[in-house]
CSV table of C-alpha atoms in Angstrom, one decimal:
chain,number,residue,atom,x,y,z
A,1,MET,CA,-6.5,135.9,-56.1
A,2,LYS,CA,-8.6,134.6,-53.2
A,3,LYS,CA,-11.8,136.5,-52.5
A,4,ILE,CA,-13.1,137.0,-49.0
A,5,LEU,CA,-16.3,138.6,-47.7
A,6,VAL,CA,-16.3,140.1,-44.2
A,7,VAL,CA,-19.7,140.6,-42.7
A,8,ASP,CA,-20.0,142.8,-39.6
A,9,ASP,CA,-22.2,145.8,-38.7
A,10,GLU,CA,-19.2,147.5,-36.9
A,11,ASN,CA,-17.1,149.6,-39.4
A,12,SER,CA,-14.0,149.4,-37.2
A,13,ILE,CA,-14.1,145.5,-37.4
A,14,THR,CA,-14.6,145.3,-41.2
A,15,ASP,CA,-12.0,148.0,-41.7
A,16,ALA,CA,-9.5,146.2,-39.6
A,17,CYS,CA,-10.2,142.8,-41.2
A,18,VAL,CA,-9.9,144.2,-44.7
A,19,GLN,CA,-6.5,145.8,-43.9
A,20,LEU,CA,-5.2,142.6,-42.5
A,21,LEU,CA,-6.4,140.5,-45.4
A,22,GLU,CA,-4.9,142.9,-47.9
A,23,THR,CA,-1.5,142.7,-46.3
A,24,LYS,CA,-1.5,139.0,-47.4
A,25,ASN,CA,-2.9,139.8,-50.9
A,26,TYR,CA,-6.4,138.6,-50.4
A,27,LYS,CA,-9.2,140.5,-52.1
A,28,ALA,CA,-11.6,141.5,-49.4
A,29,ASP,CA,-15.1,143.0,-49.6
A,30,THR,CA,-17.5,143.9,-46.9
A,31,ALA,CA,-21.2,143.7,-46.0
A,32,ARG,CA,-23.0,145.2,-43.1
A,33,SER,CA,-26.0,142.8,-42.9
A,34,VAL,CA,-27.1,139.3,-43.9
A,35,LYS,CA,-29.2,140.9,-46.6
A,36,GLU,CA,-26.3,142.7,-48.1
A,37,ALA,CA,-24.1,139.6,-47.8
A,38,LYS,CA,-26.7,137.5,-49.7
A,39,GLU,CA,-26.8,140.1,-52.5
A,40,LYS,CA,-22.9,140.1,-52.8
A,41,LEU,CA,-22.9,136.3,-52.7
A,42,LYS,CA,-25.2,136.2,-55.8
A,43,ASN,CA,-22.8,138.4,-57.8
A,44,VAL,CA,-19.4,137.3,-56.7
A,45,GLU,CA,-17.9,133.8,-56.0
A,46,PHE,CA,-16.2,134.2,-52.6
A,47,ASP,CA,-13.8,131.6,-51.4
A,48,ILE,CA,-14.6,132.4,-47.8
A,49,VAL,CA,-17.0,134.5,-45.7
A,50,ILE,CA,-16.0,135.8,-42.3
A,51,SER,CA,-19.1,136.7,-40.4
A,52,ASP,CA,-19.9,138.1,-37.0
A,53,VAL,CA,-22.6,136.0,-35.2
A,54,PHE,CA,-24.6,139.0,-33.9
A,55,LEU,CA,-25.7,141.4,-36.7
A,56,GLN,CA,-28.6,143.8,-36.8
A,57,GLY,CA,-31.7,142.0,-38.3
A,58,GLU,CA,-30.9,138.4,-39.2
A,59,THR,CA,-27.9,136.8,-37.3
A,60,GLY,CA,-24.7,135.5,-38.7
A,61,MET,CA,-26.0,131.9,-37.9
A,62,VAL,CA,-28.8,132.5,-40.5
A,63,LEU,CA,-26.2,133.6,-43.0
A,64,LEU,CA,-24.0,130.5,-42.1
A,65,ARG,CA,-27.0,128.2,-42.9
A,66,TYR,CA,-27.8,130.1,-46.1
A,67,ILE,CA,-24.2,129.7,-47.3
A,68,ARG,CA,-24.1,126.0,-46.4
A,69,GLU,CA,-27.3,125.4,-48.4
A,70,ASN,CA,-26.6,127.6,-51.4
A,71,TYR,CA,-22.8,127.8,-51.6
A,72,PRO,CA,-21.4,124.6,-50.2
A,73,ASP,CA,-17.9,125.2,-51.5
A,74,THR,CA,-17.6,128.6,-49.8
A,75,GLY,CA,-15.9,128.4,-46.4
A,76,VAL,CA,-17.2,130.2,-43.4
A,77,ILE,CA,-15.4,131.5,-40.3
A,78,MET,CA,-17.6,132.9,-37.6
A,79,MET,CA,-16.5,135.5,-35.1
A,80,THR,CA,-18.1,136.9,-32.0
A,81,GLY,CA,-17.3,138.8,-28.8
A,82,ASN,CA,-20.1,137.0,-27.0
A,83,PRO,CA,-18.9,134.1,-24.8
A,84,GLU,CA,-22.3,132.5,-24.8
A,85,VAL,CA,-21.9,131.5,-28.5
A,86,SER,CA,-19.7,128.4,-28.6
A,87,GLU,CA,-17.2,127.2,-31.2
A,88,ALA,CA,-19.0,123.9,-31.2
A,89,GLU,CA,-22.3,125.4,-32.0
A,90,CYS,CA,-20.7,127.3,-35.0
A,91,ARG,CA,-19.0,124.2,-36.2
A,92,ARG,CA,-22.1,122.0,-35.8
A,93,GLU,CA,-23.8,124.5,-38.2
A,94,GLY,CA,-21.0,124.0,-40.7
A,95,ALA,CA,-18.5,126.8,-40.0
A,96,PHE,CA,-14.9,126.0,-40.8
A,97,ASP,CA,-13.6,127.9,-37.8
A,98,TYR,CA,-14.4,130.4,-35.1
A,99,ILE,CA,-12.7,133.6,-34.0
A,100,SER,CA,-13.3,135.3,-30.6
A,101,LYS,CA,-13.3,139.1,-30.6
A,102,PRO,CA,-11.2,141.0,-29.8
A,103,PHE,CA,-8.7,139.0,-31.8
A,104,GLU,CA,-5.0,139.3,-32.5
A,105,ALA,CA,-4.0,140.0,-36.1
A,106,LYS,CA,-1.7,137.0,-36.2
A,107,GLU,CA,-4.5,134.7,-35.0
A,108,PHE,CA,-7.0,136.1,-37.5
A,109,LEU,CA,-4.7,135.7,-40.4
A,110,ASN,CA,-3.6,132.2,-39.3
A,111,LYS,CA,-7.2,131.0,-39.4
A,112,VAL,CA,-7.7,132.4,-42.9
A,113,ASN,CA,-4.3,130.9,-44.0
A,114,VAL,CA,-5.3,127.5,-42.6
A,115,PHE,CA,-8.5,127.5,-44.7
A,116,PHE,CA,-6.4,128.1,-47.8
A,117,LYS,CA,-3.6,125.8,-46.6
A,118,VAL,CA,-1.0,128.6,-47.0
């Protein structure tokens, strides 16, 4: 079963993402901060991390760089509702893909499925 970590400090976003992922039989876990995500990454081998760009404390971009350096086989999809953060910037830092919030369920799942080539 594919394991996905969703990182966002908004409960409504993490809850929605987990529900969507579980409809496609992905195993989803959540973290509310970069610090919590790093702890979970040490203990579980996730296939992909879906992270908000703007988190309290360290940003999702810090997490993206950390994953690229320490877990190069783990995919990362960045998401944000801030139009000032570009998809190109996220991809330059090593993200597999980018999701604009608010997102449609179909679009969200499609981007995850493309990563797994489903």
